[in-house]
CSV table of C-alpha atoms in Angstrom, one decimal:
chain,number,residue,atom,x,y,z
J,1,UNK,CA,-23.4,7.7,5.8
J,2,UNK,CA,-23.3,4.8,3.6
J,3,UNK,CA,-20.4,5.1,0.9
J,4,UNK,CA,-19.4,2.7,-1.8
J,5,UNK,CA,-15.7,2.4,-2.7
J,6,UNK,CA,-14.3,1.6,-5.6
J,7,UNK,CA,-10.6,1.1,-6.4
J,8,UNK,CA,-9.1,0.1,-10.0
J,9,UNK,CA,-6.1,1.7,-9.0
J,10,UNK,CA,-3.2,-0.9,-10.8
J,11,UNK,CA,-4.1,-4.7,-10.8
J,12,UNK,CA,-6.3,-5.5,-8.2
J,13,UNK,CA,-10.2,-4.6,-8.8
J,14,UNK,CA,-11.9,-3.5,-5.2
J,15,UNK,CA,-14.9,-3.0,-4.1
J,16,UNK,CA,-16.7,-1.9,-0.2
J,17,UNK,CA,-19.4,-0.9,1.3
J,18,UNK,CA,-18.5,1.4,4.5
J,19,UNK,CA,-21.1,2.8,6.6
J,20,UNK,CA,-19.6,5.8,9.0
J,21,UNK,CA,-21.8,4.0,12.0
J,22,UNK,CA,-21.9,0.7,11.5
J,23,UNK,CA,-18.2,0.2,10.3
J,24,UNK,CA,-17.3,-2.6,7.0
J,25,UNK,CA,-20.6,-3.7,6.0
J,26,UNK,CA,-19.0,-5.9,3.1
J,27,UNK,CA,-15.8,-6.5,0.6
J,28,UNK,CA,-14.5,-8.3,-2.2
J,29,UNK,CA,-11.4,-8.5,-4.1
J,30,UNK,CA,-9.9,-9.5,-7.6
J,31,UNK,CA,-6.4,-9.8,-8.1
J,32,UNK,CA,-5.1,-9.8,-11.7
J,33,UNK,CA,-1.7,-11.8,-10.3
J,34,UNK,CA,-2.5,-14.6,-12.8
J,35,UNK,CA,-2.8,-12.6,-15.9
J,36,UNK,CA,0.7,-10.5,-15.4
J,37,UNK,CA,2.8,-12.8,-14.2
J,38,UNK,CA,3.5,-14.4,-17.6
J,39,UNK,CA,4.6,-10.5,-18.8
J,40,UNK,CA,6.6,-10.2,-15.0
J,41,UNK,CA,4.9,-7.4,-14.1
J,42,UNK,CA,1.7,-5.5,-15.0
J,43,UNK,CA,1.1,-4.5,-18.4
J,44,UNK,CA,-1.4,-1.4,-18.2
J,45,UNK,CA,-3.6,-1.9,-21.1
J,46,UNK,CA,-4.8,-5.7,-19.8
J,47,UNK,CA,-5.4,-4.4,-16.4
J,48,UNK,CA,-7.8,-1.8,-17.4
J,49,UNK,CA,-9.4,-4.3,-19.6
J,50,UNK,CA,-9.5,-7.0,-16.7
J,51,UNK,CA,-11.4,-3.6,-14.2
J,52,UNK,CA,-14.0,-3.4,-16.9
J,53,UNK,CA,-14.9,-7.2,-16.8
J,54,UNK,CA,-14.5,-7.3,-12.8
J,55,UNK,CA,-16.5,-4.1,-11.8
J,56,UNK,CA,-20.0,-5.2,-12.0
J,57,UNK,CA,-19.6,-8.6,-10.6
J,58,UNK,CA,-17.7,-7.4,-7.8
J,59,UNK,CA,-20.5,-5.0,-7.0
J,60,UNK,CA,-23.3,-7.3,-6.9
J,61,UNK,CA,-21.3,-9.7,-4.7
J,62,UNK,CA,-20.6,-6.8,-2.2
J,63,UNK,CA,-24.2,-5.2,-1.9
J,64,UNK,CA,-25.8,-9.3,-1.6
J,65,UNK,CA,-22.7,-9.9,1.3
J,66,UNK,CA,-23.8,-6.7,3.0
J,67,UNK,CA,-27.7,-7.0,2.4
J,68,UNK,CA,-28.6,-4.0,0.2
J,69,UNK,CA,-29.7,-3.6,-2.9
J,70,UNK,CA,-27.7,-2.0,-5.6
J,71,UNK,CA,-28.1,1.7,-5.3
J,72,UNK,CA,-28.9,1.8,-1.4
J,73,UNK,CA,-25.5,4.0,-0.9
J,74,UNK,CA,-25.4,7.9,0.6
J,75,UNK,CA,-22.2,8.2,-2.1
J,76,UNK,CA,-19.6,6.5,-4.4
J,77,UNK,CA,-15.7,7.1,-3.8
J,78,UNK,CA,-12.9,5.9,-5.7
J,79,UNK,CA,-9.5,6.3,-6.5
J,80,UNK,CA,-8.8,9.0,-8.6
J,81,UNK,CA,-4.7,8.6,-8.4
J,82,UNK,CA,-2.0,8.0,-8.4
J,83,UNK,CA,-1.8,4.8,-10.4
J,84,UNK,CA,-2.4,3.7,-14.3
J,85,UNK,CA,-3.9,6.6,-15.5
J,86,UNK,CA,-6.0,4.1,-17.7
J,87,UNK,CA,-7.2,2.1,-14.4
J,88,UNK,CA,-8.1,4.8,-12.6
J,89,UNK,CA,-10.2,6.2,-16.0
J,90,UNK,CA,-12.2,3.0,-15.6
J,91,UNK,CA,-13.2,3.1,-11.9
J,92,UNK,CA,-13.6,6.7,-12.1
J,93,UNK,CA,-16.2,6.3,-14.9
J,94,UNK,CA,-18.2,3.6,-13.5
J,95,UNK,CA,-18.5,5.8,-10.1
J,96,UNK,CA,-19.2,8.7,-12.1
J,97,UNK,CA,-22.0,7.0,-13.9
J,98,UNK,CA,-23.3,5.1,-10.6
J,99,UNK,CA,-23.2,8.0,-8.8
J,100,UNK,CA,-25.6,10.3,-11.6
J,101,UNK,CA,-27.9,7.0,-12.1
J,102,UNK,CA,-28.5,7.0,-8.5
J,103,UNK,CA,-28.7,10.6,-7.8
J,104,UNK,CA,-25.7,10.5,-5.2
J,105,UNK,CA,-22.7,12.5,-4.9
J,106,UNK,CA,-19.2,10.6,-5.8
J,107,UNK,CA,-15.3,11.6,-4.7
J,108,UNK,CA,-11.9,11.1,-5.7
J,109,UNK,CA,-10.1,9.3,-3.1
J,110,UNK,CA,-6.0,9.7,-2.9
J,111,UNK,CA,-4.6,5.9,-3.2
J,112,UNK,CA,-1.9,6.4,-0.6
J,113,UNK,CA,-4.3,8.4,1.6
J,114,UNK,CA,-6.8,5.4,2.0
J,115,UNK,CA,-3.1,3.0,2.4
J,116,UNK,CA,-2.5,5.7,5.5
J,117,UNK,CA,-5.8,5.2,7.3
J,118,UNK,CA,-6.5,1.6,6.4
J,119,UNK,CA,-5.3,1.2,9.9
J,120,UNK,CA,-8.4,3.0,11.0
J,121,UNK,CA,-10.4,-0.4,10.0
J,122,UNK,CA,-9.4,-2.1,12.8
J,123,UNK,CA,-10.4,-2.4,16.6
J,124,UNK,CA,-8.1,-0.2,18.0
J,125,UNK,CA,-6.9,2.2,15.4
J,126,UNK,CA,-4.0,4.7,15.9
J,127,UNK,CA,-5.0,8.7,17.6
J,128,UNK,CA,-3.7,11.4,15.6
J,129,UNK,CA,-0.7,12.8,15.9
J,130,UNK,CA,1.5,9.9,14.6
J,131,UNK,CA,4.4,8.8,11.8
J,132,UNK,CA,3.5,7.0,9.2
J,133,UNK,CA,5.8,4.3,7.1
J,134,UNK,CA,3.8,4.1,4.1
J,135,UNK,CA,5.6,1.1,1.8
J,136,UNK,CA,3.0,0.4,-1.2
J,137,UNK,CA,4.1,-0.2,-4.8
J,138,UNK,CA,6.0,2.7,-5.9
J,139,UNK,CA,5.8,4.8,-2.7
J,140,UNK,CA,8.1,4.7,0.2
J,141,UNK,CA,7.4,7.3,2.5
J,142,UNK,CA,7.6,8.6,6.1
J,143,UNK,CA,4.9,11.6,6.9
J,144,UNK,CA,4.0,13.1,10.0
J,145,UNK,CA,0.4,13.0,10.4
J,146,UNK,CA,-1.6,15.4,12.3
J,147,UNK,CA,-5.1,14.6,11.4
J,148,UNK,CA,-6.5,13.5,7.7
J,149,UNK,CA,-5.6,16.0,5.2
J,150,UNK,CA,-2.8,17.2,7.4
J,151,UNK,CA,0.1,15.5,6.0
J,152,UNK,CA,4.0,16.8,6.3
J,153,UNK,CA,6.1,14.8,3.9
J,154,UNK,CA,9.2,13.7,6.0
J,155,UNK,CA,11.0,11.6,3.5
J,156,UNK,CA,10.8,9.5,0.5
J,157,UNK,CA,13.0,7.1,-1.6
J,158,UNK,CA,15.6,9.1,-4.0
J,159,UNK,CA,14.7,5.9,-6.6
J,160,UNK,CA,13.4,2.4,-6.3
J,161,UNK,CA,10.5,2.5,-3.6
J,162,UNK,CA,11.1,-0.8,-1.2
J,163,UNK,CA,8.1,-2.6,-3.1
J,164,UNK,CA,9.6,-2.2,-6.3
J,165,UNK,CA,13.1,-3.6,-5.1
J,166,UNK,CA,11.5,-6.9,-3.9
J,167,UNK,CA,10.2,-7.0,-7.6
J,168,UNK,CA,12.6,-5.9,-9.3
J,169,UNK,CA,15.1,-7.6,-7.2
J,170,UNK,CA,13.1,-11.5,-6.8
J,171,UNK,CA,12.9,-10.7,-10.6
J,172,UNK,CA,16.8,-11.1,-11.5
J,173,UNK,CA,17.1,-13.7,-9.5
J,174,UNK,CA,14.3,-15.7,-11.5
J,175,UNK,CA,11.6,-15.7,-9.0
J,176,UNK,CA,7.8,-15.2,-10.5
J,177,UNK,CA,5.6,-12.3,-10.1
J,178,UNK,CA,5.0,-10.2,-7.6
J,179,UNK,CA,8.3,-11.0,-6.1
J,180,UNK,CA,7.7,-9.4,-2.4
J,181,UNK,CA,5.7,-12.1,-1.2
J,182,UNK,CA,8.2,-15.0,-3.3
J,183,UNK,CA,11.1,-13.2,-1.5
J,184,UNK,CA,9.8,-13.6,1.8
J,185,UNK,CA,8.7,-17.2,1.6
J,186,UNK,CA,12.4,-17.8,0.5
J,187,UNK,CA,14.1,-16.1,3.1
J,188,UNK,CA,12.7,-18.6,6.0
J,189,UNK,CA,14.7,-20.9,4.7
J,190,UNK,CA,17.8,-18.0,5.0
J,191,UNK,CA,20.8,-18.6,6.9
J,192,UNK,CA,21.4,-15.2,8.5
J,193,UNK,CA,24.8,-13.8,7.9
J,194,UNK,CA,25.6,-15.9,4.6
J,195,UNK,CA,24.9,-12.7,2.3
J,196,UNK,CA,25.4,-9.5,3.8
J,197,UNK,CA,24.1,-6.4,2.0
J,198,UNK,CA,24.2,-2.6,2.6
J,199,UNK,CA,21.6,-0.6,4.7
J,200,UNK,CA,21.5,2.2,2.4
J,201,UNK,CA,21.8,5.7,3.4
J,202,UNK,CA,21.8,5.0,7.0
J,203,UNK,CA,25.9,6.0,7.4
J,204,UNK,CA,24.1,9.5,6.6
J,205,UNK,CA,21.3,12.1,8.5
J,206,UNK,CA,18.2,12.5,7.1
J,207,UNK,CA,15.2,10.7,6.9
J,208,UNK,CA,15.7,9.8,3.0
J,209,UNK,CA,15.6,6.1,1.1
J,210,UNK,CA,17.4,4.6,-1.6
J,211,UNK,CA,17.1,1.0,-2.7
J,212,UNK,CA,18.4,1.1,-6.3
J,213,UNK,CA,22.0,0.5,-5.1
J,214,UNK,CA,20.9,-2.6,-2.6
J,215,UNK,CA,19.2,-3.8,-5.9
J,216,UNK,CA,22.8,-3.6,-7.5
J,217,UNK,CA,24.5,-5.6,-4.8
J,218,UNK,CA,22.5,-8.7,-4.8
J,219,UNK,CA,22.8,-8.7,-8.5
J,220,UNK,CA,26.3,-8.6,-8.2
J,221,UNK,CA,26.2,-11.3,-5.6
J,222,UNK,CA,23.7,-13.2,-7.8
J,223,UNK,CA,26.2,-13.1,-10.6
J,224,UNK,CA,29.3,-14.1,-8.5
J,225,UNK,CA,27.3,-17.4,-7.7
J,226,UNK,CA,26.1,-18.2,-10.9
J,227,UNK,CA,29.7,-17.7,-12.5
J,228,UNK,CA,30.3,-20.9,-10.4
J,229,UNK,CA,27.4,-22.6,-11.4
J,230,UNK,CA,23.3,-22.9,-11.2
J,231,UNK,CA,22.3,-21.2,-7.6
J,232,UNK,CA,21.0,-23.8,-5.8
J,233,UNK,CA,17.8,-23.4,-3.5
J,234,UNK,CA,19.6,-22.7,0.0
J,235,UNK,CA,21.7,-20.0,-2.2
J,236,UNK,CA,18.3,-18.5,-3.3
J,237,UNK,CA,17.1,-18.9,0.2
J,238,UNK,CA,20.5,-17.3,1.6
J,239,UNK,CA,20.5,-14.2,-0.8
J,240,UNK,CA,16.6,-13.4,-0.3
J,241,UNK,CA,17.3,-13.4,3.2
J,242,UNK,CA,20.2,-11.0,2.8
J,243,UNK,CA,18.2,-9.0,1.0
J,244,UNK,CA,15.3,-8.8,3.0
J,245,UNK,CA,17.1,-8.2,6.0
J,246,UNK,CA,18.9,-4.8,4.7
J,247,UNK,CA,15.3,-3.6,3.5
J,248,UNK,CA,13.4,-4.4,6.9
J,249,UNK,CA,16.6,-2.9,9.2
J,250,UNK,CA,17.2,-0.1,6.7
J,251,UNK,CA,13.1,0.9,7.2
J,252,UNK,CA,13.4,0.7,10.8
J,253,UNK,CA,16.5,2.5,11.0
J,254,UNK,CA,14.9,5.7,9.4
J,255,UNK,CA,11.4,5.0,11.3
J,256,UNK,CA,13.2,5.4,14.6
J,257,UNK,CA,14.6,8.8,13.6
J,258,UNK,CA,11.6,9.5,12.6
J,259,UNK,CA,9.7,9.2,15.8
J,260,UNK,CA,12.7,10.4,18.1
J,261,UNK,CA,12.6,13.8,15.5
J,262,UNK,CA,9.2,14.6,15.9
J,263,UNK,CA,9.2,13.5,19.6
J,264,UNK,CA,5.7,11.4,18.8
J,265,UNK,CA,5.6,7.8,20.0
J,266,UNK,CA,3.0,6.2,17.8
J,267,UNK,CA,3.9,4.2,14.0
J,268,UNK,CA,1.9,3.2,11.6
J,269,UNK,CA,2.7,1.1,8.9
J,270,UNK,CA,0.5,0.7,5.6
J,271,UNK,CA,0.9,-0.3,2.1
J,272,UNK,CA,1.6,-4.1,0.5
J,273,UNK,CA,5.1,-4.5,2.2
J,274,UNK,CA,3.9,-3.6,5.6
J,275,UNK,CA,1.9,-7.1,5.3
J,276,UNK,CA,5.9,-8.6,5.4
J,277,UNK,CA,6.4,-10.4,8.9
J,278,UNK,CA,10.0,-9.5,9.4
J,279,UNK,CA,8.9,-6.0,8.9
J,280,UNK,CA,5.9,-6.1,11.5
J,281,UNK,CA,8.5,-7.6,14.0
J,282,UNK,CA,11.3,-5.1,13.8
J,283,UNK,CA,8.8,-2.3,14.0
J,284,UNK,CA,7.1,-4.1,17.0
J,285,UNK,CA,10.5,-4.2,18.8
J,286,UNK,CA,12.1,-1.2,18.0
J,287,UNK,CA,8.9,1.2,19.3
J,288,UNK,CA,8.4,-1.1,22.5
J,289,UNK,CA,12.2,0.0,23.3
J,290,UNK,CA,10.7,3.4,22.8
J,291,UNK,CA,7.7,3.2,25.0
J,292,UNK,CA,5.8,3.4,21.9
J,293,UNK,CA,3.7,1.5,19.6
J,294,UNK,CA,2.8,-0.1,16.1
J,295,UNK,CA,0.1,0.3,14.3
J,296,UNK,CA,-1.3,-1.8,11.0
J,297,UNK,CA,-4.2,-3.0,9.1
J,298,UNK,CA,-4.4,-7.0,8.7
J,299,UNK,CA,-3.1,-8.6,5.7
J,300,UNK,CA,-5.9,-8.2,3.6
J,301,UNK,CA,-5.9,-5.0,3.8
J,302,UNK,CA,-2.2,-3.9,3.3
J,303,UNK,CA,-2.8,-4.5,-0.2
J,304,UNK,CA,-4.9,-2.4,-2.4
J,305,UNK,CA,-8.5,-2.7,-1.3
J,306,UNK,CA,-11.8,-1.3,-1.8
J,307,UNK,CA,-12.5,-0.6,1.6
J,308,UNK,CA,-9.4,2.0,2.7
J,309,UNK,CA,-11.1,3.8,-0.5
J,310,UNK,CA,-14.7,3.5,1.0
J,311,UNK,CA,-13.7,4.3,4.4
J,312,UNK,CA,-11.5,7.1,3.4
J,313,UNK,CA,-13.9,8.7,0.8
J,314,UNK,CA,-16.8,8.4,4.3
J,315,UNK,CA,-14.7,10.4,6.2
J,316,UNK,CA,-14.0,13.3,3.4
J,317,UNK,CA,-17.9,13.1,2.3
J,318,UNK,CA,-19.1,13.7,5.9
J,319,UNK,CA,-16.7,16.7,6.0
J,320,UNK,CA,-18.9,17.9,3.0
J,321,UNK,CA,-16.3,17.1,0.1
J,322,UNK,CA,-17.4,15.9,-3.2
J,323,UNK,CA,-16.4,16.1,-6.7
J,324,UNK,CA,-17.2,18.9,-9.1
J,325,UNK,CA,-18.1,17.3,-11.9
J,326,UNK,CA,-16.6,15.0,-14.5
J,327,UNK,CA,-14.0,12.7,-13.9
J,328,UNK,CA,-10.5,13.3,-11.6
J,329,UNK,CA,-7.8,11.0,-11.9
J,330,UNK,CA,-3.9,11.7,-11.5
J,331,UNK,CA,-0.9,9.4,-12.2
J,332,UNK,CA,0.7,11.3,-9.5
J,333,UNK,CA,-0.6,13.5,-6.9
J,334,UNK,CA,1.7,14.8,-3.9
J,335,UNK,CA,-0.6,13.7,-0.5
J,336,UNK,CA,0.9,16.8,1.1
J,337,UNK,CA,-1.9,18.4,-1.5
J,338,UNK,CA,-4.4,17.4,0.0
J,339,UNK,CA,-6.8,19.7,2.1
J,340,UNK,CA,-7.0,18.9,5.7
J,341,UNK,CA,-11.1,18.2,7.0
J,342,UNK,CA,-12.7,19.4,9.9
J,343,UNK,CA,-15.3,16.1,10.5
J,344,UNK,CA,-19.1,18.3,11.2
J,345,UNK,CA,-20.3,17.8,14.7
């Protein structure tokens, strides 16, 4: 099966072709990094304007890459939530539309379900049963996965998700947007130890996040340091380290109790943070002391993408799923409501 993937989800306009035997035939990606970082963060009405401009373009790239002519797809998938509900309106209509002109069937994909098994795009993807670290935007999430569709929600973040505390975080200290990736170039140039922030909710049991309180205590740090003057650039340096280094340990803290509580051995990692290099490296050591392993999709591919939406919707389609009619799409959708799929023989 052929599938085309579309995803409009926030900022970034994707768009795949998947074929279920022949693996990524082609992608391409817009980012819309330029146009929000003069507002500091996304403003929802330019980035479903931006979608509308990218969409087309985008798709005749992808079908010359791969070969094909427009139209020479089994189905259409695309993200049908969570995200802007006026993103997700646009790539759901032009999939709805693409899908009747062509006479093929089209499906809503979950966002954070295509995140969880963007993995699955790589040479040696993860076997089912494993845990899953899924770090992306507003999500930070462990779940114990069985199989797709068979999703048990372990624990999530009480407030700020990790993603949005690099934002929010890079953000009072003056840093552009997206702050993640501004962060993490800035804490290289860290000296460990100089700031030292809390881990929170680790002192506790439980399998639970909260970052808005980490957020608080570099801003009071921050505001200690510019009482005596402008921060200088190893002080930035210093405090993103700080920073980054209670996030990363934190996350790998609660990953390990995940794996030792449900006894399973194999991690996956998804979403835009999991792209962080500190991250990958903690992870890395801390399942090797547990004879276990890592899994993740290259960088490309942590981010949001058109084809974890293409693959995913393939793998849903061949289990005989498709859309109704009209056009689905959720600004927040629990993944643990999602039917699990028995793949036909």
């Amino acid at each position: 099966m052929r599938v085309l993937g579309i995803e409009t989800s926030c900022d970034e306009t994707g768009i795949a072709l998947y074929d279920s035997e022949r693996g990524l035939l082609a992608d391409a990606l817009f980012s819309q990094i330029d146009l929000h970082r003069v507002y500091g963060g996304v403003v929802p009405e330019l980035a479903s304007r931006d979608h509308v401009k990218r969409l087309v373009p985008l798709m005749r790239e992808v079908f010359a890459k791969a070969g094909l002519q427009p139209g020479e797809v089994d189905a259409v998938a695309y993200t049908a939530g969570p995200g802007l509900v006026g993103a997700l309106l646009v790539g759901g209509a032009c999939a709805r539309a693409l899908a009747f002109a062509w006479g093929v069937p089209a499906l809503g994909v979950h966002h954070m379900e295509g995140h969880l098994l963007a993995p699955m795009l790589e040479e040696t993807p993860p076997a089912f049963p494993f845990v899953a670290l899924l770090v992306s935007g507003g999500h930070t999430q462990l779940v114990r996965v069985d199989g797709i569709g068979e999703y048990e929600l372990l624990g999530e973040s009480l407030d700020d998700a990790a993603g949005e505390a690099f934002d929010k975080t890079a953000k009072l200290m003056g840093l552009p947007y997206p702050g993640g990736p501004e962060i993490a170039r800035l804490a290289e140039q860290g000296r460990p130890g100089t700031f030292v922030f809390p881990r929170p909710m680790t002192d506790r049991p439980g399998l639970t996040f909260s970052f808005s309180g980490l957020k608080t205590a570099v801003l009071t740090a921050w505001q200690a340091c510019a009482e005596q003057g402008e921060p200088d650039a190893q002080t930035l340096a210093d405090i993103a380290l700080g920073f980054e280094t209670a996030v990363v340990e934190t996350l790998t803290i609660k990953c390990r109790r995940a794996l030792k509580q449900t006894g399973l051995k194999r991690l996956v990692i998804a979403g835009g943070v999991s792209a962080n290099r500190r991250l990958r490296q903690q992870l890395e050591a801390m399942t090797a002391e547990l004879n276990g392993n890592v899994f993740y999709a290259r960088p490309a591919y942590c981010t949001d993408n058109g084809a974890m939406i293409a693959y995913a919707g393939c793998q849903r389609l061949l289990a005989g799923q498709q859309d109704e009619g009209g056009i689905e799409t959720r600004a927040r959708w629990p993944m643990e409501q999602l039917p699990p799929i028995a793949l036909k023989a």
